[in-house]
Short mmCIF file of C-alpha atoms in Angstrom, two decimals:
data_model
loop_
_atom_site.label_atom_id
_atom_site.label_comp_id
_atom_site.label_asym_id
_atom_site.label_seq_id
_atom_site.Cartn_x
_atom_site.Cartn_y
_atom_site.Cartn_z
CA MET H 13 0.48 0.02 -0.13
CA LEU H 14 2.78 2.40 0.91
CA LYS H 15 4.44 1.74 -2.40
CA LYS H 16 1.14 2.38 -4.30
CA ILE H 17 0.94 5.85 -2.36
CA LYS H 18 4.62 6.80 -3.40
CA LYS H 19 4.33 5.99 -7.17
CA ILE H 20 0.99 7.92 -7.06
CA LEU H 21 2.78 10.81 -5.30
CA CYS H 22 5.90 10.45 -7.55
CA ILE H 23 3.57 10.50 -10.85
CA LEU H 24 1.28 13.14 -9.52
CA GLY H 25 4.67 15.03 -8.85
CA MET H 26 5.81 14.83 -12.44
CA VAL H 27 2.61 15.64 -13.78
CA ILE H 28 2.88 18.98 -11.73
CA ALA H 29 6.35 19.62 -12.81
CA VAL H 30 5.46 19.19 -16.57
CA ALA H 31 2.64 21.44 -16.42
CA THR H 32 4.43 23.96 -14.48
CA VAL H 33 7.17 23.95 -17.27
CA SER H 34 4.38 23.88 -20.08
CA VAL H 35 2.67 26.84 -18.45
CA PHE H 36 5.66 28.87 -18.04
CA THR H 37 6.96 27.88 -21.60
CA TRP H 38 3.53 29.13 -22.98
CA TRP H 39 4.11 31.80 -21.00
CA TRP H 40 7.48 32.69 -22.10
CA PHE H 41 7.39 32.02 -25.67
CA LEU H 42 3.82 32.80 -26.65
CA ASP H 43 2.41 34.94 -24.03
CA GLY H 44 5.06 37.74 -23.89
CA GLY H 45 6.84 36.75 -21.06
CA GLU H 46 10.17 36.97 -22.78
CA GLY H 47 9.70 40.09 -24.00
CA TYR H 48 8.49 41.38 -20.36
CA TYR H 49 11.50 39.92 -18.79
CA ARG H 50 13.80 41.87 -21.34
CA TYR H 51 12.18 45.12 -21.88
CA THR H 52 9.73 45.45 -18.64
CA PHE H 53 11.15 43.18 -15.63
CA HIS H 54 14.97 44.47 -16.38
CA LYS H 55 13.89 48.38 -15.96
CA ASN H 56 11.59 47.99 -12.79
CA HIS H 57 13.94 45.56 -11.03
CA GLU H 58 17.15 46.02 -9.22
CA PRO H 59 19.45 42.83 -9.29
CA PHE H 60 20.81 41.83 -5.75
CA THR H 61 24.32 42.61 -5.29
CA PHE H 62 27.02 41.51 -2.17
CA ARG H 63 29.02 44.51 -3.48
CA ASP H 64 29.44 47.49 -1.39
CA THR H 65 31.54 49.73 -3.28
CA THR H 66 31.59 51.22 -7.05
CA ASN H 67 32.90 48.73 -9.51
CA THR H 68 35.23 49.48 -11.89
CA ASP H 69 35.42 46.63 -14.44
CA PRO H 70 33.69 46.08 -17.73
CA ILE H 71 30.79 44.06 -18.34
CA TYR H 72 32.14 42.68 -21.31
CA SER H 73 35.77 41.60 -22.27
CA ASP H 74 37.92 43.68 -24.96
CA GLU H 75 37.53 41.11 -27.58
CA LYS H 76 33.65 41.56 -27.32
CA PHE H 77 34.02 44.98 -27.37
CA TYR H 78 36.07 44.67 -30.43
CA LYS H 79 33.60 43.02 -32.63
CA THR H 80 30.59 44.64 -31.29
CA LEU H 81 32.46 48.19 -33.04
CA GLN H 82 33.84 46.13 -35.73
CA ASN H 83 30.26 45.10 -36.78
CA GLN H 84 29.54 48.72 -37.50
CA LEU H 85 32.61 50.56 -38.15
CA HIS H 86 34.23 48.27 -40.54
CA LEU H 87 37.79 49.95 -39.72
CA ASP H 88 41.59 48.30 -40.25
CA ASP H 89 42.73 46.58 -37.07
CA SER H 90 45.15 49.32 -36.32
CA THR H 91 42.42 51.87 -36.58
CA MET H 92 40.42 49.64 -34.20
CA GLN H 93 43.21 49.15 -31.95
CA THR H 94 43.77 52.88 -31.42
CA ILE H 95 39.81 53.14 -30.95
CA CYS H 96 39.83 50.53 -28.22
CA ASP H 97 42.85 51.92 -26.45
CA ASN H 98 41.58 55.39 -25.85
CA SER H 99 38.15 54.16 -25.00
CA TYR H 100 37.17 54.47 -21.22
CA VAL H 101 35.45 51.54 -19.63
CA ILE H 102 32.17 52.98 -17.88
CA PRO H 103 32.07 52.18 -13.89
CA GLY H 104 29.25 51.59 -11.82
CA LEU H 105 27.34 49.23 -14.15
CA LYS H 106 27.12 46.61 -11.68
CA ALA H 107 27.38 48.57 -8.75
CA THR H 108 27.24 52.44 -7.72
CA ARG H 109 27.48 54.08 -4.23
CA THR H 110 25.14 56.70 -3.78
CA ILE H 111 21.94 57.51 -1.52
CA THR H 112 18.21 56.97 -1.57
CA ASP H 113 17.36 60.33 -0.08
CA ASN H 114 18.94 63.41 0.33
CA SER H 115 18.45 63.51 4.32
CA ALA H 116 19.47 59.21 4.71
CA HIS H 117 23.02 60.38 5.10
CA THR H 118 23.63 56.56 4.80
CA MET H 119 25.27 55.20 1.56
CA ASP H 120 23.17 52.68 -0.40
CA ILE H 121 24.14 50.51 -3.87
CA CYS H 122 22.18 50.91 -7.03
CA THR H 123 22.77 48.14 -9.50
CA SER H 124 20.24 49.72 -12.24
CA MET H 125 22.80 53.08 -13.33
CA THR H 126 22.16 54.09 -16.71
CA PRO H 127 24.94 56.16 -18.29
CA GLN H 128 24.08 59.17 -20.14
CA GLY H 129 26.39 62.39 -20.38
CA ILE H 130 30.38 62.90 -20.96
CA THR H 131 32.52 65.29 -20.86
CA PHE H 132 35.79 66.15 -20.18
CA ALA H 133 37.21 68.82 -17.68
CA ASN H 134 40.76 69.33 -17.20
CA ASP H 135 42.42 66.18 -16.12
CA TYR H 136 39.42 64.26 -16.06
CA VAL H 137 36.45 62.64 -17.69
CA LEU H 138 33.24 62.78 -16.29
CA ILE H 139 30.14 60.34 -16.91
CA SER H 140 26.61 60.92 -15.77
CA ALA H 141 24.15 58.40 -15.19
CA TYR H 142 20.52 57.90 -13.65
CA CYS H 143 18.90 55.32 -11.95
CA CYS H 144 16.25 53.57 -13.96
CA THR H 145 14.00 52.47 -11.19
CA LYS H 146 14.35 56.00 -9.58
CA GLN H 147 15.41 54.59 -5.98
CA HIS H 148 18.65 56.19 -6.05
CA ASN H 149 20.06 59.55 -6.82
CA SER H 150 21.83 60.26 -10.27
CA VAL H 151 25.59 60.16 -9.91
CA ILE H 152 28.68 61.08 -11.97
CA TYR H 153 31.59 58.91 -12.00
CA VAL H 154 35.18 61.21 -12.19
CA LEU H 155 38.05 59.07 -14.00
CA ASP H 156 41.50 60.06 -14.89
CA LYS H 157 41.68 61.26 -18.03
CA ASP H 158 45.19 59.79 -18.73
CA THR H 159 45.08 56.68 -16.62
CA HIS H 160 41.75 55.90 -17.27
CA ASP H 161 41.34 55.39 -13.68
CA PHE H 162 37.87 55.49 -11.60
CA LEU H 163 38.36 58.22 -8.92
CA LYS H 164 35.16 58.60 -7.08
CA GLU H 165 31.27 59.23 -7.47
CA ILE H 166 29.97 62.24 -7.30
CA VAL H 167 26.18 62.16 -5.69
CA LEU H 168 23.70 64.47 -7.28
CA PRO H 169 21.23 66.29 -5.27
CA ASP H 170 18.22 64.92 -7.06
CA LYS H 171 17.11 61.75 -9.25
CA SER H 172 17.14 63.53 -12.69
CA HIS H 173 17.78 61.72 -15.73
CA VAL H 174 21.13 63.86 -16.45
CA GLY H 175 20.82 63.15 -20.09
CA SER H 176 24.17 65.43 -20.18
CA ILE H 177 26.70 67.09 -18.50
CA ALA H 178 29.25 69.91 -19.83
CA PHE H 179 32.41 71.63 -18.76
CA ASP H 180 32.99 75.60 -18.82
CA ASN H 181 36.74 75.41 -18.79
CA ILE H 182 36.66 79.30 -18.66
CA HIS H 183 34.91 79.38 -15.56
CA ASN H 184 35.67 75.91 -13.93
CA ASN H 185 31.97 75.08 -13.60
CA VAL H 186 30.51 71.60 -14.27
CA TRP H 187 26.84 71.82 -15.97
CA VAL H 188 24.05 69.21 -15.58
CA CYS H 189 21.20 69.00 -17.44
CA CYS H 190 18.22 68.45 -14.50
CA TYR H 191 14.23 68.07 -14.48
CA ASN H 192 11.75 68.72 -11.80
CA ASP H 193 9.26 66.34 -12.25
CA SER H 194 6.83 67.87 -9.66
CA SER H 195 6.89 71.53 -11.53
CA LYS H 196 7.64 69.81 -15.00
CA THR H 197 10.08 72.43 -15.14
CA ALA H 198 13.92 71.84 -17.14
CA PHE H 199 16.80 73.27 -15.68
CA VAL H 200 20.71 73.40 -15.87
CA CYS H 201 22.64 73.39 -12.91
CA ALA H 202 26.19 73.91 -12.17
CA PHE H 203 29.07 73.65 -9.59
CA SER H 204 32.69 74.32 -9.86
CA LEU H 205 35.27 71.81 -10.56
CA GLU H 206 37.22 73.10 -7.12
CA GLU H 207 33.82 71.67 -5.11
CA MET H 208 33.99 68.57 -7.29
CA GLU H 209 38.19 67.98 -6.70
CA LYS H 210 36.95 68.85 -2.76
CA TYR H 211 33.93 66.49 -2.63
CA GLN H 212 34.19 63.16 -0.49
CA PHE H 213 31.04 61.06 -0.71
CA ASP H 214 32.05 59.12 2.34
CA ILE H 215 32.40 62.14 4.83
CA SER H 216 28.90 62.59 5.12
CA PHE H 217 26.98 60.41 2.61
CA SER H 218 25.36 63.62 1.29
CA PRO H 219 25.04 65.14 -2.57
CA ILE H 220 27.25 67.88 -3.49
CA ARG H 221 25.40 71.06 -3.91
CA TYR H 222 24.80 73.10 -6.84
CA SER H 223 25.79 76.80 -6.93
CA LEU H 224 24.21 78.07 -10.20
CA GLN H 225 20.61 76.65 -11.36
CA TYR H 226 18.42 77.97 -14.11
CA PRO H 227 15.27 77.00 -15.45
CA ILE H 228 14.92 76.59 -19.27
CA ASP H 229 11.49 77.97 -20.02
CA THR H 230 12.19 77.69 -24.15
CA GLN H 231 12.62 73.81 -23.97
CA LYS H 232 9.98 71.13 -23.00
CA ARG H 233 13.29 68.88 -21.40
CA THR H 234 17.23 69.87 -21.16
CA SER H 235 17.78 66.66 -23.20
CA PHE H 236 21.33 67.01 -23.84
CA MET H 237 24.06 70.07 -23.44
CA ASN H 238 27.43 70.84 -24.72
CA TYR H 239 29.63 74.08 -23.50
CA TYR H 240 31.32 76.01 -26.57
CA ASP H 241 32.81 79.01 -27.01
CA ASN H 242 31.46 81.04 -23.77
CA ALA H 243 28.09 79.35 -24.20
CA LEU H 244 25.99 76.40 -23.33
CA TYR H 245 23.99 74.35 -26.29
CA VAL H 246 20.51 72.84 -25.06
CA GLY H 247 18.74 70.64 -26.86
CA TYR H 248 15.66 68.47 -26.68
CA PHE H 249 15.20 64.99 -27.50
CA GLU H 250 12.07 64.49 -29.96
CA THR H 251 11.31 60.75 -30.01
CA ASN H 252 9.92 60.84 -33.56
CA ILE H 253 12.84 60.79 -36.61
CA LYS H 254 10.73 62.80 -38.76
CA ALA H 255 10.24 65.35 -36.22
CA GLU H 256 12.03 68.65 -35.63
CA SER H 257 13.99 70.04 -32.48
CA THR H 258 16.23 72.66 -31.51
CA VAL H 259 19.47 73.07 -30.10
CA GLN H 260 19.62 76.19 -28.44
CA GLU H 261 22.64 78.72 -27.67
CA PHE H 262 22.47 80.42 -24.01
CA GLU H 263 25.29 83.01 -23.83
CA LEU H 264 27.35 83.11 -20.24
CA ASN H 265 28.03 86.46 -18.39
CA ASP H 266 31.24 87.34 -16.88
CA ASP H 267 30.35 85.38 -13.49
CA GLY H 268 30.04 81.79 -15.59
CA GLY H 269 26.05 82.27 -15.25
CA LEU H 270 23.42 82.45 -17.89
CA LYS H 271 22.90 85.68 -19.35
CA THR H 272 19.32 86.71 -18.30
CA THR H 273 16.69 89.08 -18.89
CA PRO H 274 14.30 90.49 -16.24
CA ASN H 275 10.64 88.99 -16.39
CA LEU H 276 7.89 91.94 -15.98
CA MET H 277 5.37 89.01 -15.37
CA ASN H 278 6.72 88.90 -12.02
CA GLU H 279 5.00 91.85 -10.91
CA ILE H 280 1.98 90.28 -11.88
CA TYR H 281 2.22 86.70 -10.60
CA GLU H 282 3.87 85.66 -7.26
CA ASP H 283 5.32 82.35 -8.45
CA GLU H 284 7.12 83.98 -11.77
CA PRO H 285 10.89 83.96 -11.44
CA ASP H 286 12.53 87.82 -11.59
CA GLU H 287 14.40 86.98 -14.40
CA TYR H 288 14.96 84.44 -16.93
CA ALA H 289 17.35 83.12 -19.81
CA LEU H 290 16.59 83.34 -23.19
CA PRO H 291 18.57 81.48 -26.43
CA SER H 292 20.78 84.08 -28.56
CA SER H 293 20.77 81.48 -31.51
CA VAL H 294 18.79 78.09 -32.58
CA PHE H 295 20.18 75.25 -34.07
CA TYR H 296 17.22 73.17 -35.89
CA ILE H 297 17.77 69.54 -35.76
CA SER H 298 15.65 66.38 -36.51
CA GLY H 299 14.54 63.54 -34.05
CA ASN H 300 15.77 61.10 -32.05
CA ALA H 301 18.84 63.54 -31.30
CA GLN H 302 21.14 62.61 -27.87
CA GLY H 303 23.79 64.34 -27.69
CA MET H 304 25.67 67.19 -29.75
CA ALA H 305 29.28 68.41 -29.93
CA LEU H 306 31.34 71.32 -32.02
CA ASN H 307 34.02 73.32 -32.91
CA SER H 308 34.36 76.43 -35.04
CA THR H 309 33.53 74.20 -38.26
CA PHE H 310 31.46 71.22 -37.37
CA VAL H 311 28.43 70.05 -35.63
CA ALA H 312 28.34 66.18 -34.61
CA ILE H 313 24.78 64.76 -33.70
CA THR H 314 24.55 61.56 -32.41
CA GLN H 315 21.23 60.06 -32.99
CA SER H 316 18.99 56.78 -31.32
CA HIS H 317 16.39 55.70 -30.30
CA GLY H 318 15.30 51.86 -28.72
CA SER H 319 17.43 48.78 -28.95
CA ASP H 320 16.27 47.69 -32.92
CA ASN H 321 18.14 50.16 -34.98
CA THR H 322 21.71 51.03 -34.85
CA SER H 323 22.49 54.62 -33.56
CA ARG H 324 23.42 57.01 -36.33
CA LEU H 325 26.42 59.75 -36.05
CA ARG H 326 26.10 62.84 -38.64
CA THR H 327 28.17 66.07 -38.86
CA PHE H 328 27.10 69.32 -40.48
CA SER H 329 28.73 72.50 -41.02
CA ASN H 330 28.52 74.97 -37.95
CA LEU H 331 27.47 77.81 -40.73
CA LYS H 332 24.39 80.47 -39.25
CA ASN H 333 22.10 81.67 -42.01
CA SER H 334 20.91 85.25 -42.40
CA ASP H 335 18.80 84.79 -39.37
CA GLY H 336 21.91 83.95 -37.33
CA ASN H 337 20.99 80.07 -36.62
CA VAL H 338 22.11 76.59 -37.97
CA ASP H 339 20.07 74.20 -39.70
CA ALA H 340 21.38 70.79 -38.91
CA ARG H 341 18.74 68.68 -39.77
CA ASP H 342 18.92 65.46 -41.21
CA PHE H 343 19.17 66.64 -45.16
CA ASN H 344 21.74 68.84 -44.59
CA PHE H 345 24.30 66.37 -43.46
CA LEU H 346 28.05 66.22 -44.57
CA ASN H 347 29.06 62.70 -43.58
CA ALA H 348 27.43 59.94 -41.58
CA ILE H 349 28.15 57.03 -40.08
CA ASP H 350 26.51 53.88 -37.98
CA LEU H 351 27.41 53.28 -34.62
CA PRO H 352 25.77 50.46 -32.25
CA VAL H 353 22.38 50.47 -30.93
CA MET H 354 21.61 53.31 -27.70
CA ALA H 355 24.38 56.02 -28.19
CA GLU H 356 23.75 58.80 -26.17
CA ASP H 357 25.85 61.75 -25.26
CA CYS H 358 29.04 63.20 -27.38
CA TYR H 359 32.05 65.05 -26.54
CA MET H 360 34.64 66.46 -28.90
CA ASP H 361 38.04 67.49 -27.92
CA ALA H 362 40.24 70.35 -29.01
CA HIS H 363 41.46 67.49 -32.33
CA GLY H 364 38.07 67.19 -33.37
CA ASN H 365 38.15 63.45 -32.06
CA LEU H 366 34.72 62.55 -30.50
CA TYR H 367 33.89 60.47 -27.65
CA VAL H 368 30.41 58.68 -27.17
CA CYS H 369 28.32 57.34 -24.18
CA PHE H 370 26.13 54.30 -24.75
CA GLU H 371 23.67 53.13 -22.27
CA SER H 372 23.21 49.55 -23.92
CA ALA H 373 25.09 47.97 -21.33
CA ALA H 374 23.05 49.15 -18.07
CA TYR H 375 21.13 46.38 -16.48
CA ALA H 376 17.94 47.71 -17.54
CA TYR H 377 18.88 47.04 -21.19
CA ARG H 378 21.41 44.39 -20.72
CA ALA H 379 19.32 41.41 -21.40
CA ARG H 380 17.90 42.51 -24.89
CA LYS H 381 18.76 40.89 -27.99
CA CYS H 382 21.19 43.80 -29.60
CA ASP H 383 25.02 44.69 -29.22
CA HIS H 384 25.78 46.05 -25.61
CA VAL H 385 28.56 48.90 -25.25
CA ASP H 386 30.09 49.41 -21.77
CA ARG H 387 32.53 51.90 -22.71
CA ILE H 388 32.86 55.49 -23.66
CA VAL H 389 33.86 55.13 -27.16
CA TYR H 390 36.63 56.92 -28.80
CA LEU H 391 36.22 57.94 -32.63
CA PRO H 392 39.25 59.57 -33.92
CA ALA H 393 38.40 62.87 -36.39
CA LYS H 394 39.26 60.79 -39.31
CA VAL H 395 36.66 58.02 -39.00
CA TYR H 396 33.25 60.09 -39.07
CA SER H 397 34.34 63.53 -40.48
#
């Protein structure tokens, strides 16, 4: 009798196991379970980690990185090796020290940091990143420009998307793209390079403080930004590639802040600011723009949207028309090259070389069936111009 019961229980267990596997298989392949896991679950959940420091090791091997780039660039081995040697591993993709709240005064680990912005600031490389689950404050990773070593993380005072950062080398200020969700207001904020160098997260587990902050009423969002020739260039990302958007130029004053105009409406409405910043010129651009860099001759724009289509880097002439504006829409491009998916912000050095940030290696996107890049990719001027 006991043997019969054991046999029945064994058969019942096998039936339940087969049924469970069958239901899971049906959900995974036929009911969108795979898509949910790859596209939704990863964006809303952070993986557990035992790490208690910001990681500095890459997600993917050097060989994988080489092959991923070569799939798009198709360059000779010497040029490819130069690109790989001069690219920077993005830290913090596995774990980043940050905080959950400005008043917490205790360190927490984020495993869903998503890189966005890139700029050079004297001897440093700065990379901005935000927490995809919105549980943690955004950060800026500080790297040594020459050795590529990770130096420290700068914890920012909010959870903004921080789509871009820029460095004013005249007034030595680091500018950050910010957004206030409650007021639906776009901002550009800044702290000094001196404050960044002095900042130590370990002292109080508190964020750095902005010394400058300006609402940008003429853009829906400050999606990306660049600094050039004593001005900030602030752009808006339009999801529709056929739509048009703008990059707006905001001149800086002698103190390093944005030039502002008195706001006459503040005499009528109490909640109006005393003054506001207005753009001095406009760059007309096409949709899907994620980053912009420029010099006196060229404008470079990175374009991407989603993980299904390759990114594109287009260059345009930095030539103002009779209205004092620049037309950098797609039909006016001078050169274009394809890049791996999910390209974000870019930075141009004094020699015209570009450094492009990618978000595809963040945990939110790591399970997607696409190429993944966990580096700030160096592109010599000869490759794209």
